[in-house]
Structure formats: C-alpha cells, structure tokens
Coordinates of C-alpha atoms and ligand atoms in Angstrom, one line a residue:
M1 CA 2.5 3.5 -24.3
P2 CA 0.8 -0.1 -25.6
E3 CA -2.2 0.3 -27.8
L4 CA -5.4 0.3 -26.4
N5 CA -6.0 -3.2 -25.1
D6 CA -9.1 -5.1 -23.7
Y7 CA -7.9 -7.6 -20.8
Q8 CA -9.5 -11.1 -19.1
N9 CA -9.3 -12.5 -16.2
F10 CA -6.9 -14.8 -15.2
I11 CA -8.3 -18.2 -13.9
A12 CA -6.5 -21.1 -13.5
N13 CA -3.7 -20.1 -16.1
A14 CA -6.4 -19.5 -18.7
F15 CA -7.4 -16.1 -19.6
V16 CA -11.4 -15.8 -19.6
P17 CA -13.1 -12.9 -21.0
S18 CA -16.7 -11.4 -19.1
E19 CA -19.6 -10.1 -21.2
Q20 CA -19.1 -6.6 -19.0
L21 CA -16.3 -4.6 -19.5
I22 CA -15.0 -1.3 -17.4
D23 CA -13.2 1.3 -19.2
V24 CA -9.8 2.6 -17.8
H25 CA -8.7 6.1 -18.2
N26 CA -5.2 8.0 -17.7
P27 CA -5.6 10.5 -15.1
A28 CA -3.5 13.1 -16.4
N29 CA -5.2 13.8 -20.0
A30 CA -8.6 11.9 -19.3
K31 CA -7.5 9.5 -22.1
L32 CA -9.0 5.9 -22.5
L33 CA -6.3 3.1 -22.2
G34 CA -8.4 0.0 -22.3
R35 CA -11.2 -2.1 -21.2
V36 CA -10.6 -4.8 -18.2
P37 CA -13.5 -7.4 -17.1
Q38 CA -16.2 -7.0 -14.7
A39 CA -15.9 -10.7 -13.5
S40 CA -19.1 -12.4 -12.9
H41 CA -20.1 -13.8 -10.0
D42 CA -19.2 -17.3 -11.3
Q43 CA -15.7 -16.1 -12.3
V44 CA -15.2 -15.0 -8.8
E45 CA -16.6 -18.8 -7.9
A46 CA -14.3 -20.4 -10.5
A47 CA -10.8 -18.4 -9.4
I48 CA -11.7 -19.4 -5.7
A49 CA -12.4 -23.0 -7.0
A50 CA -9.1 -22.9 -8.7
A51 CA -7.1 -21.4 -6.3
R52 CA -8.9 -24.0 -3.7
Q53 CA -7.7 -26.9 -6.3
A54 CA -4.0 -25.9 -6.8
Q55 CA -3.6 -25.5 -3.5
K56 CA -2.8 -28.7 -1.7
A57 CA -0.1 -29.5 -4.1
W58 CA 1.4 -26.2 -4.4
A59 CA 1.8 -26.5 -0.4
A60 CA 3.5 -30.1 -0.9
R61 CA 6.5 -29.0 -3.0
P62 CA 9.5 -28.0 -1.1
A63 CA 9.6 -24.4 -0.1
I64 CA 12.5 -23.9 -2.4
E65 CA 10.9 -25.2 -5.3
R66 CA 8.0 -22.4 -4.8
A67 CA 10.9 -19.8 -4.4
G68 CA 12.1 -20.4 -7.9
Y69 CA 8.7 -19.7 -9.4
L70 CA 8.5 -15.8 -7.7
R71 CA 12.3 -15.8 -9.0
A72 CA 11.4 -16.6 -12.3
I73 CA 8.7 -14.1 -12.3
A74 CA 11.0 -11.5 -10.7
T75 CA 13.0 -11.8 -13.6
K76 CA 10.3 -11.2 -16.0
V77 CA 9.1 -8.2 -14.4
R78 CA 12.7 -6.6 -14.6
D79 CA 13.0 -7.8 -18.1
N80 CA 9.5 -6.1 -19.0
A81 CA 10.8 -3.2 -15.9
E82 CA 10.4 0.2 -18.6
R83 CA 7.3 -1.1 -20.4
L84 CA 5.9 -1.9 -17.0
A85 CA 6.5 1.4 -15.9
H86 CA 5.2 3.3 -18.3
I87 CA 2.1 1.1 -18.1
I88 CA 1.9 2.2 -14.5
T89 CA 2.5 5.9 -14.8
A90 CA -0.3 6.0 -17.9
E91 CA -2.6 4.0 -15.5
Q92 CA -1.9 5.8 -12.4
G93 CA -0.7 9.1 -12.6
K94 CA 2.4 8.7 -10.7
V95 CA 6.1 10.2 -12.3
L96 CA 7.9 7.8 -14.7
G97 CA 10.9 7.7 -12.1
L98 CA 9.0 6.5 -9.4
A99 CA 6.9 4.0 -11.4
R100 CA 10.4 2.8 -11.9
V101 CA 11.6 2.3 -8.4
E102 CA 7.9 0.5 -7.9
V103 CA 8.6 -2.1 -10.6
N104 CA 12.3 -2.7 -9.4
F105 CA 11.2 -2.8 -5.6
T106 CA 8.2 -5.3 -6.9
A107 CA 11.1 -7.4 -8.4
D108 CA 13.3 -7.1 -5.3
Y109 CA 10.3 -8.0 -3.2
L110 CA 9.6 -11.4 -5.1
D111 CA 13.2 -12.4 -4.5
Y112 CA 13.5 -11.0 -0.9
M113 CA 10.2 -13.4 0.1
A114 CA 11.8 -16.5 -1.9
E115 CA 15.0 -16.1 0.3
W116 CA 12.6 -16.8 3.0
A117 CA 12.2 -20.5 1.5
R118 CA 15.3 -22.2 3.8
R119 CA 14.3 -19.4 6.7
L120 CA 10.7 -20.4 7.2
E121 CA 10.9 -22.3 10.9
G122 CA 8.6 -24.1 13.4
E123 CA 9.5 -24.5 17.1
V124 CA 10.3 -27.2 19.5
L125 CA 8.8 -26.3 22.9
T126 CA 9.7 -27.7 26.3
S127 CA 6.9 -30.2 27.6
D128 CA 6.0 -30.3 31.3
R129 CA 5.8 -34.2 30.4
V130 CA 8.3 -36.9 30.6
G131 CA 9.1 -38.3 27.2
E132 CA 7.1 -35.6 25.5
S133 CA 8.2 -33.5 22.7
I134 CA 5.8 -30.4 21.5
F135 CA 6.5 -29.7 18.0
L136 CA 4.7 -26.0 16.7
L137 CA 4.3 -26.0 12.9
R138 CA 4.0 -23.2 10.7
K139 CA 1.3 -24.3 8.1
P140 CA -0.6 -22.2 5.1
L141 CA -3.9 -21.0 5.4
G142 CA -5.0 -21.9 2.5
V143 CA -6.9 -19.6 -0.4
V144 CA -6.1 -15.9 0.1
A145 CA -7.8 -13.0 -1.3
G146 CA -5.8 -10.2 -2.2
V147 CA -7.9 -7.1 -2.6
L148 CA -5.7 -4.1 -3.9
P149 CA -6.2 0.0 -3.9
W150 CA -4.6 2.0 -6.6
N151 CA -1.7 3.8 -5.3
F152 CA 0.8 1.6 -5.6
P153 CA -1.2 -0.9 -7.6
F154 CA 1.9 -3.1 -9.0
F155 CA 4.0 -3.7 -6.0
L156 CA 0.8 -4.3 -3.7
I157 CA 0.4 -7.6 -5.7
A158 CA 3.9 -8.6 -5.0
R159 CA 3.2 -7.7 -1.4
K160 CA 0.3 -10.2 -0.9
M161 CA 1.2 -12.7 -3.4
A162 CA 5.1 -13.2 -2.8
P163 CA 4.2 -14.2 1.3
A164 CA 1.2 -15.8 0.5
L165 CA 2.9 -18.3 -2.1
I166 CA 6.2 -19.1 -0.6
T167 CA 4.4 -20.2 2.4
G168 CA 2.1 -22.3 0.4
N169 CA -1.4 -20.8 -0.2
T170 CA -2.7 -19.9 -3.3
I171 CA -4.4 -16.7 -3.9
V172 CA -7.1 -14.6 -6.1
I173 CA -6.4 -10.9 -6.8
K174 CA -8.7 -8.3 -7.3
P175 CA -6.9 -5.1 -8.5
S176 CA -8.6 -1.6 -7.7
E177 CA -10.8 -0.8 -10.8
E178 CA -8.7 2.3 -11.3
T179 CA -5.8 0.4 -11.8
P180 CA -6.2 -3.1 -13.1
I181 CA -4.3 -2.9 -16.5
N182 CA -0.6 -3.4 -14.7
C183 CA -2.1 -6.3 -12.9
F184 CA -3.2 -8.0 -16.0
E185 CA 0.2 -7.3 -17.6
F186 CA 1.8 -8.9 -14.6
A187 CA -0.8 -12.0 -15.3
R188 CA 0.6 -12.2 -18.9
L189 CA 4.2 -12.4 -17.1
V190 CA 3.2 -15.1 -15.1
A191 CA 1.3 -17.2 -17.9
E192 CA 4.7 -17.3 -19.3
T193 CA 6.4 -19.1 -16.5
D194 CA 5.1 -22.5 -15.8
L195 CA 3.8 -21.7 -12.4
P196 CA 1.0 -23.9 -11.6
A197 CA -2.6 -23.5 -12.9
G198 CA -4.7 -21.7 -10.3
V199 CA -1.8 -20.7 -7.8
F200 CA -2.1 -17.3 -9.0
N201 CA -5.3 -16.0 -10.1
V202 CA -6.8 -12.7 -10.9
V203 CA -10.5 -11.3 -11.3
S204 CA -11.1 -7.9 -11.9
G205 CA -14.4 -5.8 -11.0
T206 CA -16.1 -3.2 -8.5
G207 CA -15.6 -3.3 -4.6
A208 CA -19.2 -3.8 -4.3
T209 CA -19.5 -6.8 -6.7
V210 CA -16.3 -8.8 -7.5
G211 CA -14.4 -7.2 -4.0
H212 CA -17.8 -7.9 -1.8
S213 CA -18.2 -11.7 -3.6
L214 CA -14.5 -12.4 -2.7
T215 CA -14.3 -11.1 0.6
S216 CA -17.7 -12.8 1.7
H217 CA -17.0 -16.2 0.7
A218 CA -16.6 -18.8 2.7
G219 CA -13.9 -20.9 0.6
V220 CA -11.5 -17.7 1.5
D221 CA -9.0 -18.7 4.3
L222 CA -7.3 -15.1 4.5
I223 CA -8.4 -11.6 3.0
S224 CA -5.2 -9.5 2.7
F225 CA -6.9 -6.1 2.2
T226 CA -5.0 -2.5 1.4
G227 CA -7.3 0.1 1.1
S228 CA -9.4 2.9 3.1
V229 CA -10.8 2.5 6.2
D230 CA -14.4 2.3 5.3
T231 CA -13.9 -0.4 2.8
G232 CA -12.2 -2.2 5.6
S233 CA -14.7 -1.9 8.0
R234 CA -17.2 -3.0 5.4
I235 CA -14.8 -6.0 4.8
M236 CA -14.8 -6.8 8.3
A237 CA -18.4 -7.0 8.3
A238 CA -18.5 -9.5 5.0
A239 CA -16.0 -11.8 6.7
A240 CA -17.7 -11.6 9.9
P241 CA -20.0 -14.6 8.9
N242 CA -17.3 -16.8 7.6
I243 CA -15.1 -15.9 10.6
T244 CA -12.4 -15.3 8.1
K245 CA -9.1 -14.2 9.2
L246 CA -8.2 -10.7 8.0
N247 CA -5.2 -8.7 7.2
L248 CA -6.1 -5.2 6.9
E249 CA -3.9 -2.1 5.9
L250 CA -5.8 1.1 6.2
G251 CA -5.2 4.8 5.7
G252 CA -3.1 7.2 7.8
K253 CA -2.7 10.7 8.9
A254 CA 0.9 10.3 9.7
P255 CA 2.3 13.8 11.9
A256 CA 5.6 15.1 10.9
I257 CA 6.9 17.1 14.2
V258 CA 9.6 19.5 13.4
L259 CA 11.5 20.3 17.0
A260 CA 13.7 23.4 17.5
D261 CA 16.9 21.9 17.5
A262 CA 16.1 20.2 14.1
D263 CA 17.9 20.4 11.1
L264 CA 15.3 22.4 9.2
D265 CA 16.8 22.3 5.7
L266 CA 16.8 18.7 6.3
A267 CA 13.1 18.4 7.6
A268 CA 11.6 20.7 4.9
K269 CA 13.3 18.8 2.0
A270 CA 12.3 15.4 3.8
I271 CA 8.7 16.3 4.5
T272 CA 8.2 18.1 1.0
A273 CA 9.5 14.5 -0.7
S274 CA 7.3 12.7 1.7
R275 CA 4.3 15.0 0.6
I276 CA 4.4 14.9 -3.0
I277 CA 5.6 11.3 -3.9
N278 CA 2.7 10.0 -5.7
T279 CA 1.1 13.3 -5.2
G280 CA 0.5 12.5 -1.8
Q281 CA -1.4 9.4 -2.2
V282 CA 0.5 7.3 -0.2
C283 CA -0.9 5.9 3.2
N284 CA 2.5 6.6 5.1
C285 CA 2.8 10.2 3.6
A286 CA 3.6 13.1 6.0
E287 CA -0.4 14.2 6.7
R288 CA -0.1 17.2 9.4
V289 CA 3.2 19.1 10.6
Y290 CA 3.6 20.0 14.3
V291 CA 6.6 22.5 14.3
Q292 CA 7.8 24.1 17.4
R293 CA 7.4 27.7 17.8
K294 CA 10.7 29.1 18.2
V295 CA 11.2 27.8 14.5
A296 CA 7.7 27.9 13.1
D297 CA 8.3 31.0 11.1
S298 CA 11.7 30.4 9.1
F299 CA 10.4 26.3 8.9
I300 CA 7.0 27.3 6.8
E301 CA 9.0 29.7 5.0
Q302 CA 11.2 27.1 3.8
I303 CA 8.9 24.1 3.2
A304 CA 6.9 26.7 1.2
A305 CA 9.7 27.5 -1.0
S306 CA 10.5 23.5 -1.5
M307 CA 7.1 22.9 -1.9
A308 CA 6.3 25.4 -4.4
A309 CA 9.4 24.3 -6.4
T310 CA 7.7 20.9 -7.1
R311 CA 7.6 20.5 -10.4
Y312 CA 3.9 19.0 -11.9
G313 CA 2.1 17.7 -14.8
D314 CA 1.3 15.2 -17.2
P315 CA 4.2 12.5 -16.8
L316 CA 3.9 11.2 -20.0
A317 CA 4.1 14.5 -21.9
E318 CA 6.7 16.4 -19.9
Q319 CA 10.1 15.5 -18.4
D320 CA 11.5 15.7 -15.1
L321 CA 8.4 15.8 -12.8
D322 CA 8.2 15.6 -9.2
M323 CA 4.6 14.8 -9.4
G324 CA 1.8 13.9 -11.6
P325 CA -1.9 14.3 -11.2
L326 CA -4.8 12.9 -8.7
I327 CA -5.9 9.7 -9.1
N328 CA -9.5 11.0 -10.5
Q329 CA -11.9 14.0 -10.4
A330 CA -13.2 12.6 -7.1
A331 CA -10.2 13.0 -5.6
L332 CA -9.4 16.3 -6.7
D333 CA -12.8 17.4 -5.2
K334 CA -12.3 16.4 -2.3
V335 CA -8.6 17.8 -2.0
A336 CA -10.1 21.4 -2.9
R337 CA -13.1 20.9 -0.8
M338 CA -11.1 20.0 2.3
V339 CA -8.6 23.1 1.5
K340 CA -11.5 25.6 1.2
T341 CA -13.2 24.1 4.4
A342 CA -9.6 24.8 6.2
T343 CA -9.3 28.4 5.3
G344 CA -13.1 29.1 6.0
Q345 CA -12.3 28.3 9.4
G346 CA -8.9 30.6 9.5
A347 CA -6.2 28.3 8.1
Q348 CA -3.6 30.6 6.0
V349 CA -2.6 29.5 2.3
I350 CA 1.4 30.0 1.7
T351 CA 1.6 28.8 -1.1
G352 CA -0.9 26.9 -3.6
G353 CA -4.4 26.5 -2.4
A354 CA -6.1 25.8 -5.8
V355 CA -6.8 23.2 -8.8
A356 CA -3.9 23.7 -11.0
D357 CA -4.7 24.7 -14.7
K358 CA -3.4 21.8 -16.6
G359 CA -5.7 20.5 -19.2
Q360 CA -7.7 17.4 -18.6
G361 CA -5.8 16.2 -15.6
F362 CA -6.9 16.0 -12.2
H363 CA -3.7 18.3 -10.7
Y364 CA -3.8 20.0 -7.4
Q365 CA -1.0 22.6 -6.9
P366 CA 1.4 21.7 -4.1
T367 CA 0.0 23.6 -1.0
V368 CA 0.8 24.8 2.5
L369 CA -1.6 26.2 4.9
A370 CA -0.4 27.5 8.3
G371 CA -2.6 28.6 11.3
C372 CA -3.9 25.3 11.6
N373 CA -5.6 23.5 14.6
S374 CA -6.6 20.0 15.6
D375 CA -10.4 20.6 15.5
M376 CA -10.1 21.4 11.8
E377 CA -10.8 18.3 9.3
I378 CA -7.7 19.1 7.5
M379 CA -5.6 18.1 10.5
R380 CA -8.0 14.9 11.5
E381 CA -8.7 13.5 7.8
E382 CA -6.9 11.7 5.3
I383 CA -6.1 14.3 2.6
F384 CA -4.4 12.1 0.0
G385 CA -3.0 15.0 -1.8
P386 CA -0.1 17.3 -1.9
V387 CA -1.6 19.6 0.8
L388 CA 0.7 20.2 4.1
P389 CA -1.4 21.8 7.1
I390 CA 0.8 23.2 9.8
Q391 CA 0.1 23.6 13.3
I392 CA 2.3 25.6 15.9
V393 CA 3.1 23.5 19.2
E394 CA 5.0 24.6 22.2
D395 CA 7.2 21.5 23.1
L396 CA 7.7 17.7 22.3
D397 CA 4.7 16.6 24.9
E398 CA 2.3 19.0 23.2
A399 CA 3.5 17.2 19.7
I400 CA 3.1 13.8 21.1
A401 CA -0.5 14.2 22.8
L402 CA -1.5 16.0 19.5
A403 CA -0.2 12.9 17.2
N404 CA -1.6 10.5 19.1
A405 CA -5.1 11.9 19.2
S406 CA -5.8 10.8 15.8
E407 CA -8.0 7.9 14.7
Y408 CA -5.0 6.4 12.5
G409 CA -2.1 4.9 13.6
L410 CA 0.1 4.0 11.0
T411 CA 3.2 6.0 10.7
S412 CA 5.0 9.3 12.4
S413 CA 7.8 11.1 12.0
L414 CA 10.4 13.5 13.9
Y415 CA 13.1 16.0 13.2
T416 CA 15.3 16.4 16.0
R417 CA 19.4 16.8 17.0
S418 CA 18.4 15.4 20.2
L419 CA 18.8 11.7 21.4
S420 CA 16.6 12.1 24.4
A421 CA 13.7 13.5 22.0
A422 CA 13.9 11.0 19.9
M423 CA 13.8 8.2 22.5
Q424 CA 11.0 9.6 24.1
A425 CA 9.0 10.2 20.9
S426 CA 9.9 6.4 19.9
N427 CA 8.5 5.0 23.2
R428 CA 5.3 7.6 23.4
L429 CA 4.2 7.9 19.7
D430 CA 1.4 5.2 19.8
F431 CA 2.1 4.4 15.7
G432 CA 3.3 1.4 14.0
E433 CA 6.5 3.3 12.4
T434 CA 7.9 6.3 13.6
Y435 CA 10.8 7.7 11.1
I436 CA 13.4 9.8 12.7
N437 CA 15.1 12.5 10.6
R438 CA 14.0 10.8 7.0
E439 CA 10.9 10.9 4.8
N440 CA 8.5 8.3 5.3
F441 CA 9.1 5.2 3.0
E442 CA 9.2 1.5 4.7
A443 CA 11.9 -1.2 4.3
M444 CA 10.7 -4.6 2.5
Q445 CA 12.5 -6.0 5.9
G446 CA 10.6 -4.1 8.4
F447 CA 7.0 -4.6 9.3
H448 CA 4.1 -2.1 8.0
A449 CA 1.4 -2.2 10.1
G450 CA -0.9 0.3 12.2
T451 CA -2.7 0.8 15.0
R452 CA -6.0 1.9 16.0
K453 CA -8.3 2.4 12.5
S454 CA -5.0 1.9 10.6
G455 CA -5.3 -1.3 10.0
I456 CA -5.0 -5.1 11.8
G457 CA -1.8 -7.5 11.3
G458 CA 0.6 -5.7 9.0
A459 CA 3.0 -6.5 5.9
D460 CA 6.7 -7.1 4.9
G461 CA 9.8 -9.1 6.6
K462 CA 9.1 -12.2 9.2
H463 CA 6.3 -10.8 11.0
G464 CA 4.2 -9.8 7.5
L465 CA 5.3 -13.4 6.3
Y466 CA 4.0 -15.4 9.1
E467 CA 0.7 -13.7 8.5
Y468 CA 0.0 -16.0 6.0
T469 CA 0.4 -18.8 8.3
H470 CA -1.8 -21.0 11.1
T471 CA 0.5 -22.2 13.9
H472 CA -0.4 -26.5 14.4
V473 CA 0.8 -27.4 17.7
V474 CA 1.6 -31.5 17.7
Y475 CA 2.2 -33.1 21.3
I476 CA 3.9 -36.4 20.8
Q477 CA 4.2 -39.1 23.9
I478 CA 6.8 -41.8 23.2
Ligands
NAD501 P1 -10.5 1.9 -1.4 O1 -10.8 1.3 -0.1 O2 -11.6 2.6 -1.7 O3 -10.6 0.5 -2.3 C1 -9.6 -0.4 -2.5 C2 -9.6 -1.8 -2.9 O4 -11.3 -2.5 -2.3 C3 -10.5 -1.8 -4.7 O5 -9.7 -2.8 -5.1 C4 -11.7 -1.9 -4.2 O6 -12.4 -1.7 -5.7 C5 -12.1 -2.4 -3.2 N1 -13.2 -2.3 -2.5 C6 -14.1 -1.5 -2.4 N2 -15.6 -1.4 -2.0 C7 -15.5 -2.6 -1.6 C8 -15.9 -3.8 -0.8 N3 -17.3 -3.6 -0.1 N4 -15.7 -5.3 -0.4 C9 -14.4 -5.5 -0.9 N5 -13.6 -4.6 -1.4 C10 -14.1 -3.9 -1.6 O7 -9.1 2.4 -1.3 P2 -8.3 3.2 -2.4 O8 -9.1 4.5 -2.7 O9 -8.1 2.4 -3.8 O10 -7.2 3.4 -1.8 C11 -6.7 4.6 -1.1 C12 -6.9 4.1 0.4 O11 -5.7 2.9 0.7 C13 -5.9 5.3 1.3 O12 -7.4 5.3 2.6 C14 -5.1 4.8 1.9 O13 -4.2 5.1 2.9 C15 -4.8 3.2 1.9 N6 -3.8 2.5 1.6 C16 -3.0 1.9 2.9 C17 -2.1 1.5 2.7 C18 -1.3 0.6 3.7 O14 -0.3 -0.3 3.7 N7 -2.0 0.9 5.1 C19 -1.3 1.4 1.8 C20 -2.0 1.6 0.4 C21 -3.0 2.4 0.5

C-alpha cells in the first residue's frame, strides 16, 4: 500500500488543493489511508467552467481521436493494475481478486467504449415531401456531472467517463467520500496522458455540499448518478429547476427464484457467489430468495453450507478470502438491525446471524435466514450485506408475483431446467435484467437499467452510450 497521502482536486489538468480535507479510512482495520479535498463551491464552479471551456473543441475532434485518449488511459490503468487493486482493496474493503477484476474490467471498458468511435451513427429518415432529406444527428449533450457510489468506485469512473468522452462530452466526476482515493489515482494517470485540459475533472467532498452544487448547477447538461434511491430522489429535486437531463442507476432488491426442477447445487453456488461478492454490497446482488416448497429443505441446507464456507476477514492481511468487511460502521449497524428485526418477526437463523468478532473491521457473518415472508422489512428493503432471507413459494406464479411486488426493479434471477418456465419468467418479471441459471453480473455490451425506483435510463452497450447524446433532426429541402 502506498504511503499516506494528501490528494487534490483535478481541474483543467491541474491539481488544486482545498483548505478543508476529509480523512479516508480502511474499513478492514480503521487505519487512516489518506486525505482528500472537501472542494469549495468556487472549485466546483471552476471544474464546471473548465469542462464547458473544453467541450466544443473536444467534440470537434474526430471520434477516433477521442478514442485514442481512452485507449491511452486504459493502457495506463493496465500498467498500474496491481497498485490500483491494492488501493481499491484498502479503501473499499473488497478482496484483492475482485479488485483486480474491477481494474481490468475498467481498462476493458475504456477500450470497449473507444471501439464505438467508428460505430456512432445517425439516421437518414424518409420524408413525406418531394426532394426533402431528413437527417437525425446524434450530438453530445455538453458537460456531464458524474456522481459515484463507493461499491465499485474505480469501474464507475469509466462507466461514466468513457461513454461521455467518446460521444464528445466533457465530465466532472465526484467520487464517494468513502472511496475517493482511487479516483485521484486515476486522475494522476490521466494527467500523464496528453488529454486536453478540462475534458476530465475530479472534485471531491460530501454529497450535501459538492454533490449538491454539481447537480443543482445550470451549467451541467447531464447528471449521471449511481447510488441510493434516497439520493437519486434528492438529485431529481436539485435538477428540477434547470430541467437537467438525468441518468439514475439506483438500488435493487434482486429476487432469486429457485424452482423444484433446478440444479440445486448450481443454484446454491451461484446465489452464494452473488450474495458474498463485495460483501453483498452490489446493486444487482441476490437480495431475497423464493424457493419452491418441494425442494426448500434441501436447498436451504445446501445454501447454508455454501454461505457458511465463506472465508472472510481483512483482505490485505489474510490470503485467499472470499469476502472483506462492510464499508463502514453505519452499514454494519444497518445489517445487524435488519437481521434482528427479521428474527424478532419469526425468521430463523440457519447460519451466521451476528456481527463477526474480527478486530476493528466492519465484518458481518455470512447469514442465511429461513421462514421469511413478504411482510418483513428484510424481504422488501435493500440489505447491502452478506445476508440471504429465504421465503417458500408454491409455484412460479407466486414467485413472480412476489418478485414484482417491490419498489425496486433492477435485476432478478431464476434457476430451472424448464425452458417454458424460463420463457415465462423472462416475459413476466418486471425488471431491467434477468439472469437464468447463473450469478448476477452484467456484461459491458448489455444494458444495465432498472424499472420502478431502481432508476431512470441505464448504462453500458449501445443503449447506454446513446444516453450521453441528444438527437438533432435536420430537414433539408432542395
Ligand atoms: P449514496 O446515494 O449514499 O451516495 C452516492 C453518491 O451520491 C456519493 O458520491 C454521495 O456523496 C453523493 N450524494 C449524497 N447526497 C447527495 C446529494 N444530496 N446531492 C448530490 N450527491 C449526493 O449511495 P452509496 O451508499 O454510495 O451507494 C450504495 C447505493 O448505490 C446502493 O443503494 C446501491 O444499490 C446503489 N448502486 C446502484 C448501482 C446501479 O447500477 N444501479 C450500482 C452501484 C450502487
């Protein structure tokens, strides 16, 4: 791990210090890792102005030139992969293997979005008039504000920056105050390339200050936000006076449905993987299980065994772990409170069920709760921790009805050997994504988007890319 460091805002390719600093700690052992700026209002203004100043010239470059910068940054990320993975693990608490996946995925994502340079297309439409041509042009929006969560902090930089830049926008990023260091390390790599000043900027600070200044600013053309439903709702209100376009990737409460004809071994392994990855702190993670009565006992036994086998602890101090700590004390308290409430309402702890005794880190035991029902908070609210509540259902119809009866609609999954059940579920599950017979993890060429309170718009692939553009239709009569 690099030495303790103070970081500075990155505005117009210059590192700009703030008077106020925020401490950043390692969630596995509470050690101070570094300090980052609490950007002032003027610094947020300066970052937006720099992005505005740079945008027209950036958009005027051929897309293939813009792609070259993304590729150069991807190369820098790969060259520094191991160091970056250690920083992400220290700051966020995910295991090193997953941090390495995050770094490589980030580099691949930058390259993937760069590939769109020669594929960005408009349309030529048929006119009702003689001698008229109608062209649909796709144009950049202008300045994007990217507000990031802490759970995949490094990848989320690329998920917002790469589609923004390849389509000719410029961007101001605000990392989460929990995990800003990796973002400034990314900015350092950007500074080593010759990316024009103002195209990519980073300001850090709390949500209520820097986040609010950015998202209520009239000089921002698109707010691309990933985070909780509550914050998403606050950002909508902040954006309302300016009618700023929004792209919101919010929370989830992903149902996993296990039917009687499922490969139970596969289902138990895949649902465990989906629940312990990043310590259950993933928007698309399996958050609630509906198992068909006929196989409920054997499935609960299998999943309890696989959850109990999870190796967890301090990811930089111990080898070969599956899971690290939760992000902070508040997250640990929330998970513990939700489990306590569920058991008070009749849920039975099959394995886990308590805060883990692991020094100063925020560790919770991998937990399986049986006997849950849809009135319980634990089946309705996002847990964001390594806890699997299980409810028994009679059939697919009941499972789909319960799955859909949620405020969230991000991802869902189904385990079955029946093609008919798989097709029925695909048609009737009201979610942005459904995974059949596999763990929940999206592909960069897909489209990650949720229904209901899980968001507005989406990310990745062609459809995610075009969220960063507006259409301009031109009618030419000659
Ligand atoms: P959060 O909403 O607490 O914070 C996210 C970001 O918003 C942070 O940078 C924070 O500083 C900022 N923020 C807070 N208040 C703000 C305000 N008033 N104005 C502007 N910005 C503000 O979320 P989190 O705890 O960092 O992340 C966890 C949540 O993110 C979970 O609900 C998870 O499901 C969701 N998430 C969703 C996706 C997705 O793709 N749908 C991906 C990852 C995480």
